[in-house]
Amino acid sequence: MDIFLLPVANPDGYVYTHTQNRLWRKTRSQNPGSPCIGVDPNRNWNASFAGGGASGDPCSEIYHGPHANSEVEVKSVVDFIQKHGNFKGFIDLHSYSQLLMYPYGYTTKKAPDADELDKVARRAAKALASLSGTQYRVGSTSTTVYPASGSSVDWAYDNGIKYAFTFELRDTGHYGFLLPANQIIPTAEETWLGLKTIMEHVRDHLY
């Protein structure tokens, strides 16, 4: 089984968080006709694009962009996955809230594989908790947090990648996005146990 790891999905935005705005979320693309910069890359995928939980306002933190895959950060991943043609799993890691979710975000309708995905996610959350006791909530994105159209995980699932999951890492809000440095390694170590559980299931349940 090959594993492809993308450490930073929004490199320009990442640099900007270290130079200008620590909590910057969006890309750094220009929006013609607007002074506001950037698109939320996790609303820019072609999965019920411009639906609920996304905004058409370029100044919004959840601006979906002018069209699906308008952002090079998104299109590059789409092109890579489609060219490869044989992805079986897709896992997107975010922070924060301690959640492990699966499709859908753009609708509350139950995904065809929701029962299996829920079982896998609960096993992964249990494995994660076995190290330090960190508790994750499990469920579909739309029912666990909020509606969100144009997400990477929903796109992956709708394009035939059954095992599609989103992790929202530590914590539950005390530190929020500014998790102390001394929690980074413990977070990585426990998350690896959850990731490994999912990857082993994918390996053993090829389709």
PDB file of C-alpha atoms in Angstrom:
ATOM      1  CA  MET A   1       0.000   0.000   0.000  1.00  0.00           C
ATOM      2  CA  ASP A   2       1.393   3.394  -1.009  1.00  0.00           C
ATOM      3  CA  ILE A   3       0.818   6.396   1.249  1.00  0.00           C
ATOM      4  CA  PHE A   4       0.997   9.922  -0.147  1.00  0.00           C
ATOM      5  CA  LEU A   5       1.472  12.639   2.478  1.00  0.00           C
ATOM      6  CA  LEU A   6       0.863  16.337   1.828  1.00  0.00           C
ATOM      7  CA  PRO A   7       2.255  18.113   4.917  1.00  0.00           C
ATOM      8  CA  VAL A   8       0.894  21.575   4.039  1.00  0.00           C
ATOM      9  CA  ALA A   9      -2.069  21.952   1.698  1.00  0.00           C
ATOM     10  CA  ASN A  10      -2.014  25.772   1.702  1.00  0.00           C
ATOM     11  CA  PRO A  11       1.664  26.807   1.573  1.00  0.00           C
ATOM     12  CA  ASP A  12       1.149  30.510   0.808  1.00  0.00           C
ATOM     13  CA  GLY A  13      -1.395  30.800   3.591  1.00  0.00           C
ATOM     14  CA  TYR A  14       0.948  28.924   5.907  1.00  0.00           C
ATOM     15  CA  VAL A  15       3.777  31.373   5.260  1.00  0.00           C
ATOM     16  CA  TYR A  16       1.382  34.275   5.859  1.00  0.00           C
ATOM     17  CA  THR A  17       0.477  32.869   9.288  1.00  0.00           C
ATOM     18  CA  HIS A  18       4.145  33.124  10.246  1.00  0.00           C
ATOM     19  CA  THR A  19       4.749  36.593   8.836  1.00  0.00           C
ATOM     20  CA  GLN A  20       1.524  38.597   9.137  1.00  0.00           C
ATOM     21  CA  ASN A  21      -1.579  36.967  10.607  1.00  0.00           C
ATOM     22  CA  ARG A  22      -1.232  33.961  12.908  1.00  0.00           C
ATOM     23  CA  LEU A  23      -4.832  32.841  12.351  1.00  0.00           C
ATOM     24  CA  TRP A  24      -5.034  33.303   8.572  1.00  0.00           C
ATOM     25  CA  ARG A  25      -7.234  30.603   7.018  1.00  0.00           C
ATOM     26  CA  LYS A  26      -7.567  31.235   3.293  1.00  0.00           C
ATOM     27  CA  THR A  27      -5.273  31.053   0.293  1.00  0.00           C
ATOM     28  CA  ARG A  28      -3.470  34.214  -0.853  1.00  0.00           C
ATOM     29  CA  SER A  29      -5.019  34.552  -4.316  1.00  0.00           C
ATOM     30  CA  GLN A  30      -6.357  37.848  -5.633  1.00  0.00           C
ATOM     31  CA  ASN A  31     -10.120  38.343  -5.918  1.00  0.00           C
ATOM     32  CA  PRO A  32     -10.825  40.673  -8.868  1.00  0.00           C
ATOM     33  CA  GLY A  33     -13.056  43.566  -7.875  1.00  0.00           C
ATOM     34  CA  SER A  34     -12.542  43.007  -4.154  1.00  0.00           C
ATOM     35  CA  PRO A  35      -9.890  44.274  -1.735  1.00  0.00           C
ATOM     36  CA  CYS A  36     -10.175  41.003   0.180  1.00  0.00           C
ATOM     37  CA  ILE A  37      -7.624  38.281  -0.417  1.00  0.00           C
ATOM     38  CA  GLY A  38      -7.969  34.547  -0.661  1.00  0.00           C
ATOM     39  CA  VAL A  39     -10.375  31.633  -0.860  1.00  0.00           C
ATOM     40  CA  ASP A  40     -11.165  29.020   1.767  1.00  0.00           C
ATOM     41  CA  PRO A  41      -9.529  25.981   0.147  1.00  0.00           C
ATOM     42  CA  ASN A  42     -11.853  23.614   1.986  1.00  0.00           C
ATOM     43  CA  ARG A  43     -14.902  25.185   0.328  1.00  0.00           C
ATOM     44  CA  ASN A  44     -13.361  25.197  -3.170  1.00  0.00           C
ATOM     45  CA  TRP A  45     -13.711  21.536  -4.127  1.00  0.00           C
ATOM     46  CA  ASN A  46     -16.315  20.370  -6.618  1.00  0.00           C
ATOM     47  CA  ALA A  47     -18.630  18.785  -4.060  1.00  0.00           C
ATOM     48  CA  SER A  48     -21.944  20.648  -4.054  1.00  0.00           C
ATOM     49  CA  PHE A  49     -19.811  23.724  -4.740  1.00  0.00           C
ATOM     50  CA  ALA A  50     -21.291  27.033  -3.467  1.00  0.00           C
ATOM     51  CA  GLY A  51     -23.871  25.188  -1.376  1.00  0.00           C
ATOM     52  CA  GLY A  52     -24.653  25.505   2.305  1.00  0.00           C
ATOM     53  CA  GLY A  53     -21.900  26.342   4.748  1.00  0.00           C
ATOM     54  CA  ALA A  54     -19.924  28.391   2.213  1.00  0.00           C
ATOM     55  CA  SER A  55     -20.058  32.059   1.261  1.00  0.00           C
ATOM     56  CA  GLY A  56     -20.023  33.977  -2.013  1.00  0.00           C
ATOM     57  CA  ASP A  57     -18.521  37.013  -0.259  1.00  0.00           C
ATOM     58  CA  PRO A  58     -14.771  37.324  -0.995  1.00  0.00           C
ATOM     59  CA  CYS A  59     -14.307  38.925   2.422  1.00  0.00           C
ATOM     60  CA  SER A  60     -15.758  35.925   4.256  1.00  0.00           C
ATOM     61  CA  GLU A  61     -13.510  33.400   5.975  1.00  0.00           C
ATOM     62  CA  ILE A  62     -15.466  30.662   4.176  1.00  0.00           C
ATOM     63  CA  TYR A  63     -15.500  32.241   0.702  1.00  0.00           C
ATOM     64  CA  HIS A  64     -15.866  29.397  -1.794  1.00  0.00           C
ATOM     65  CA  GLY A  65     -14.088  31.136  -4.669  1.00  0.00           C
ATOM     66  CA  PRO A  66     -15.256  32.067  -8.178  1.00  0.00           C
ATOM     67  CA  HIS A  67     -15.584  28.447  -9.297  1.00  0.00           C
ATOM     68  CA  ALA A  68     -14.711  24.942  -8.137  1.00  0.00           C
ATOM     69  CA  ASN A  69     -10.970  24.191  -8.209  1.00  0.00           C
ATOM     70  CA  SER A  70     -10.149  27.855  -8.813  1.00  0.00           C
ATOM     71  CA  GLU A  71      -7.290  27.604  -6.312  1.00  0.00           C
ATOM     72  CA  VAL A  72      -4.051  26.037  -7.493  1.00  0.00           C
ATOM     73  CA  GLU A  73      -3.715  24.395  -4.077  1.00  0.00           C
ATOM     74  CA  VAL A  74      -6.954  22.499  -4.717  1.00  0.00           C
ATOM     75  CA  LYS A  75      -6.561  21.836  -8.428  1.00  0.00           C
ATOM     76  CA  SER A  76      -3.086  20.365  -7.939  1.00  0.00           C
ATOM     77  CA  VAL A  77      -4.420  17.736  -5.548  1.00  0.00           C
ATOM     78  CA  VAL A  78      -7.444  17.004  -7.745  1.00  0.00           C
ATOM     79  CA  ASP A  79      -5.202  16.520 -10.778  1.00  0.00           C
ATOM     80  CA  PHE A  80      -2.806  14.285  -8.862  1.00  0.00           C
ATOM     81  CA  ILE A  81      -5.559  12.031  -7.529  1.00  0.00           C
ATOM     82  CA  GLN A  82      -7.326  11.775 -10.875  1.00  0.00           C
ATOM     83  CA  LYS A  83      -4.105  11.047 -12.739  1.00  0.00           C
ATOM     84  CA  HIS A  84      -3.199   8.336 -10.243  1.00  0.00           C
ATOM     85  CA  GLY A  85      -6.647   6.805 -10.557  1.00  0.00           C
ATOM     86  CA  ASN A  86      -6.479   4.233  -7.773  1.00  0.00           C
ATOM     87  CA  PHE A  87      -6.847   5.983  -4.429  1.00  0.00           C
ATOM     88  CA  LYS A  88      -8.739   3.944  -1.835  1.00  0.00           C
ATOM     89  CA  GLY A  89      -8.513   6.280   1.148  1.00  0.00           C
ATOM     90  CA  PHE A  90      -8.328  10.021   1.790  1.00  0.00           C
ATOM     91  CA  ILE A  91      -7.725  11.610   5.192  1.00  0.00           C
ATOM     92  CA  ASP A  92      -7.763  15.357   5.846  1.00  0.00           C
ATOM     93  CA  LEU A  93      -6.272  16.659   9.107  1.00  0.00           C
ATOM     94  CA  HIS A  94      -7.368  19.960  10.629  1.00  0.00           C
ATOM     95  CA  SER A  95      -7.644  21.522  14.045  1.00  0.00           C
ATOM     96  CA  TYR A  96      -9.326  21.937  16.415  1.00  0.00           C
ATOM     97  CA  SER A  97     -12.249  20.226  18.280  1.00  0.00           C
ATOM     98  CA  GLN A  98     -11.255  16.540  18.649  1.00  0.00           C
ATOM     99  CA  LEU A  99     -13.591  15.192  15.980  1.00  0.00           C
ATOM    100  CA  LEU A 100     -13.357  12.307  13.535  1.00  0.00           C
ATOM    101  CA  MET A 101     -15.827  12.752  10.694  1.00  0.00           C
ATOM    102  CA  TYR A 102     -16.873  11.230   7.384  1.00  0.00           C
ATOM    103  CA  PRO A 103     -19.157  12.388   4.516  1.00  0.00           C
ATOM    104  CA  TYR A 104     -21.304  14.208   4.049  1.00  0.00           C
ATOM    105  CA  GLY A 105     -20.796  17.839   4.941  1.00  0.00           C
ATOM    106  CA  TYR A 106     -22.912  19.327   2.165  1.00  0.00           C
ATOM    107  CA  THR A 107     -26.052  17.389   3.093  1.00  0.00           C
ATOM    108  CA  THR A 108     -27.513  15.630   6.111  1.00  0.00           C
ATOM    109  CA  LYS A 109     -28.428  12.742   3.818  1.00  0.00           C
ATOM    110  CA  LYS A 110     -26.699   9.565   4.936  1.00  0.00           C
ATOM    111  CA  ALA A 111     -23.792   8.511   2.722  1.00  0.00           C
ATOM    112  CA  PRO A 112     -24.166   5.040   1.151  1.00  0.00           C
ATOM    113  CA  ASP A 113     -21.206   3.705   3.148  1.00  0.00           C
ATOM    114  CA  ALA A 114     -21.961   5.635   6.339  1.00  0.00           C
ATOM    115  CA  ASP A 115     -22.446   2.565   8.535  1.00  0.00           C
ATOM    116  CA  GLU A 116     -19.049   1.127   7.643  1.00  0.00           C
ATOM    117  CA  LEU A 117     -17.343   4.513   7.856  1.00  0.00           C
ATOM    118  CA  ASP A 118     -18.852   5.099  11.289  1.00  0.00           C
ATOM    119  CA  LYS A 119     -17.576   1.755  12.566  1.00  0.00           C
ATOM    120  CA  VAL A 120     -14.086   2.420  11.217  1.00  0.00           C
ATOM    121  CA  ALA A 121     -14.053   5.925  12.680  1.00  0.00           C
ATOM    122  CA  ARG A 122     -15.124   4.675  16.107  1.00  0.00           C
ATOM    123  CA  ARG A 123     -12.406   2.043  16.091  1.00  0.00           C
ATOM    124  CA  ALA A 124      -9.876   4.714  15.113  1.00  0.00           C
ATOM    125  CA  ALA A 125     -11.095   7.059  17.854  1.00  0.00           C
ATOM    126  CA  LYS A 126     -10.794   4.242  20.394  1.00  0.00           C
ATOM    127  CA  ALA A 127      -7.239   3.494  19.262  1.00  0.00           C
ATOM    128  CA  LEU A 128      -6.353   7.182  19.488  1.00  0.00           C
ATOM    129  CA  ALA A 129      -7.774   7.427  23.012  1.00  0.00           C
ATOM    130  CA  SER A 130      -5.804   4.376  24.154  1.00  0.00           C
ATOM    131  CA  LEU A 131      -2.590   6.400  24.447  1.00  0.00           C
ATOM    132  CA  SER A 132      -3.555   9.440  26.519  1.00  0.00           C
ATOM    133  CA  GLY A 133      -7.311   9.217  26.966  1.00  0.00           C
ATOM    134  CA  THR A 134      -8.073  11.966  24.443  1.00  0.00           C
ATOM    135  CA  GLN A 135     -11.741  11.663  23.492  1.00  0.00           C
ATOM    136  CA  TYR A 136     -12.992  12.312  19.962  1.00  0.00           C
ATOM    137  CA  ARG A 137     -16.591  12.701  18.810  1.00  0.00           C
ATOM    138  CA  VAL A 138     -17.467  10.679  15.712  1.00  0.00           C
ATOM    139  CA  GLY A 139     -20.070  11.264  13.003  1.00  0.00           C
ATOM    140  CA  SER A 140     -20.811  12.767   9.623  1.00  0.00           C
ATOM    141  CA  THR A 141     -19.584  16.322   9.131  1.00  0.00           C
ATOM    142  CA  SER A 142     -23.031  17.863   8.673  1.00  0.00           C
ATOM    143  CA  THR A 143     -24.485  16.268  11.800  1.00  0.00           C
ATOM    144  CA  THR A 144     -21.386  16.518  14.006  1.00  0.00           C
ATOM    145  CA  VAL A 145     -20.432  20.157  13.446  1.00  0.00           C
ATOM    146  CA  TYR A 146     -22.207  22.096  10.696  1.00  0.00           C
ATOM    147  CA  PRO A 147     -23.083  22.030   6.989  1.00  0.00           C
ATOM    148  CA  ALA A 148     -20.056  22.596   4.765  1.00  0.00           C
ATOM    149  CA  SER A 149     -20.112  22.357   0.983  1.00  0.00           C
ATOM    150  CA  GLY A 150     -17.067  22.133  -1.263  1.00  0.00           C
ATOM    151  CA  SER A 151     -14.897  20.104   1.107  1.00  0.00           C
ATOM    152  CA  SER A 152     -12.030  17.843   0.113  1.00  0.00           C
ATOM    153  CA  VAL A 153     -13.393  14.782   1.900  1.00  0.00           C
ATOM    154  CA  ASP A 154     -16.826  15.027   0.261  1.00  0.00           C
ATOM    155  CA  TRP A 155     -15.142  15.447  -3.131  1.00  0.00           C
ATOM    156  CA  ALA A 156     -12.979  12.384  -2.502  1.00  0.00           C
ATOM    157  CA  TYR A 157     -15.965  10.283  -1.486  1.00  0.00           C
ATOM    158  CA  ASP A 158     -18.078  11.414  -4.442  1.00  0.00           C
ATOM    159  CA  ASN A 159     -15.183  10.519  -6.735  1.00  0.00           C
ATOM    160  CA  GLY A 160     -15.020   6.906  -5.649  1.00  0.00           C
ATOM    161  CA  ILE A 161     -12.682   7.079  -2.644  1.00  0.00           C
ATOM    162  CA  LYS A 162     -14.830   5.283  -0.100  1.00  0.00           C
ATOM    163  CA  TYR A 163     -12.638   5.652   2.965  1.00  0.00           C
ATOM    164  CA  ALA A 164     -12.726   9.439   3.344  1.00  0.00           C
ATOM    165  CA  PHE A 165     -12.271  10.980   6.786  1.00  0.00           C
ATOM    166  CA  THR A 166     -11.579  14.307   8.467  1.00  0.00           C
ATOM    167  CA  PHE A 167      -9.711  14.653  11.754  1.00  0.00           C
ATOM    168  CA  GLU A 168     -10.087  17.808  13.821  1.00  0.00           C
ATOM    169  CA  LEU A 169      -7.155  17.522  16.225  1.00  0.00           C
ATOM    170  CA  ARG A 170      -6.664  18.785  19.795  1.00  0.00           C
ATOM    171  CA  ASP A 171      -8.027  20.546  21.703  1.00  0.00           C
ATOM    172  CA  THR A 172     -11.709  21.246  22.379  1.00  0.00           C
ATOM    173  CA  GLY A 173     -11.363  25.005  22.688  1.00  0.00           C
ATOM    174  CA  HIS A 174      -9.247  26.007  25.689  1.00  0.00           C
ATOM    175  CA  TYR A 175      -6.264  26.753  23.457  1.00  0.00           C
ATOM    176  CA  GLY A 176      -8.101  26.478  20.149  1.00  0.00           C
ATOM    177  CA  PHE A 177      -5.855  26.919  17.134  1.00  0.00           C
ATOM    178  CA  LEU A 178      -2.928  27.990  19.327  1.00  0.00           C
ATOM    179  CA  LEU A 179      -2.138  24.616  20.830  1.00  0.00           C
ATOM    180  CA  PRO A 180       0.943  24.769  23.103  1.00  0.00           C
ATOM    181  CA  ALA A 181       4.116  23.378  21.585  1.00  0.00           C
ATOM    182  CA  ASN A 182       4.395  20.741  24.297  1.00  0.00           C
ATOM    183  CA  GLN A 183       1.175  19.149  23.028  1.00  0.00           C
ATOM    184  CA  ILE A 184       2.318  18.784  19.417  1.00  0.00           C
ATOM    185  CA  ILE A 185       4.202  15.499  19.782  1.00  0.00           C
ATOM    186  CA  PRO A 186       1.567  13.876  22.052  1.00  0.00           C
ATOM    187  CA  THR A 187      -1.093  14.898  19.539  1.00  0.00           C
ATOM    188  CA  ALA A 188       0.916  13.383  16.687  1.00  0.00           C
ATOM    189  CA  GLU A 189       1.565  10.150  18.581  1.00  0.00           C
ATOM    190  CA  GLU A 190      -2.075   9.532  19.453  1.00  0.00           C
ATOM    191  CA  THR A 191      -3.313  10.610  16.022  1.00  0.00           C
ATOM    192  CA  TRP A 192      -0.969   8.107  14.399  1.00  0.00           C
ATOM    193  CA  LEU A 193      -2.793   5.290  16.200  1.00  0.00           C
ATOM    194  CA  GLY A 194      -6.073   6.464  14.703  1.00  0.00           C
ATOM    195  CA  LEU A 195      -4.575   6.873  11.255  1.00  0.00           C
ATOM    196  CA  LYS A 196      -3.002   3.430  11.420  1.00  0.00           C
ATOM    197  CA  THR A 197      -6.348   1.868  12.314  1.00  0.00           C
ATOM    198  CA  ILE A 198      -7.972   3.442   9.265  1.00  0.00           C
ATOM    199  CA  MET A 199      -5.117   2.504   6.952  1.00  0.00           C
ATOM    200  CA  GLU A 200      -5.169  -1.102   8.121  1.00  0.00           C
ATOM    201  CA  HIS A 201      -8.894  -1.272   7.412  1.00  0.00           C
ATOM    202  CA  VAL A 202      -8.373   0.150   3.933  1.00  0.00           C
ATOM    203  CA  ARG A 203      -5.608  -2.385   3.281  1.00  0.00           C
ATOM    204  CA  ASP A 204      -7.820  -5.261   4.386  1.00  0.00           C
ATOM    205  CA  HIS A 205     -10.983  -4.098   2.599  1.00  0.00           C
ATOM    206  CA  LEU A 206      -9.925  -3.233  -0.926  1.00  0.00           C
ATOM    207  CA  TYR A 207     -12.676  -2.639  -3.452  1.00  0.00           C
TER     208      TYR A 207
END
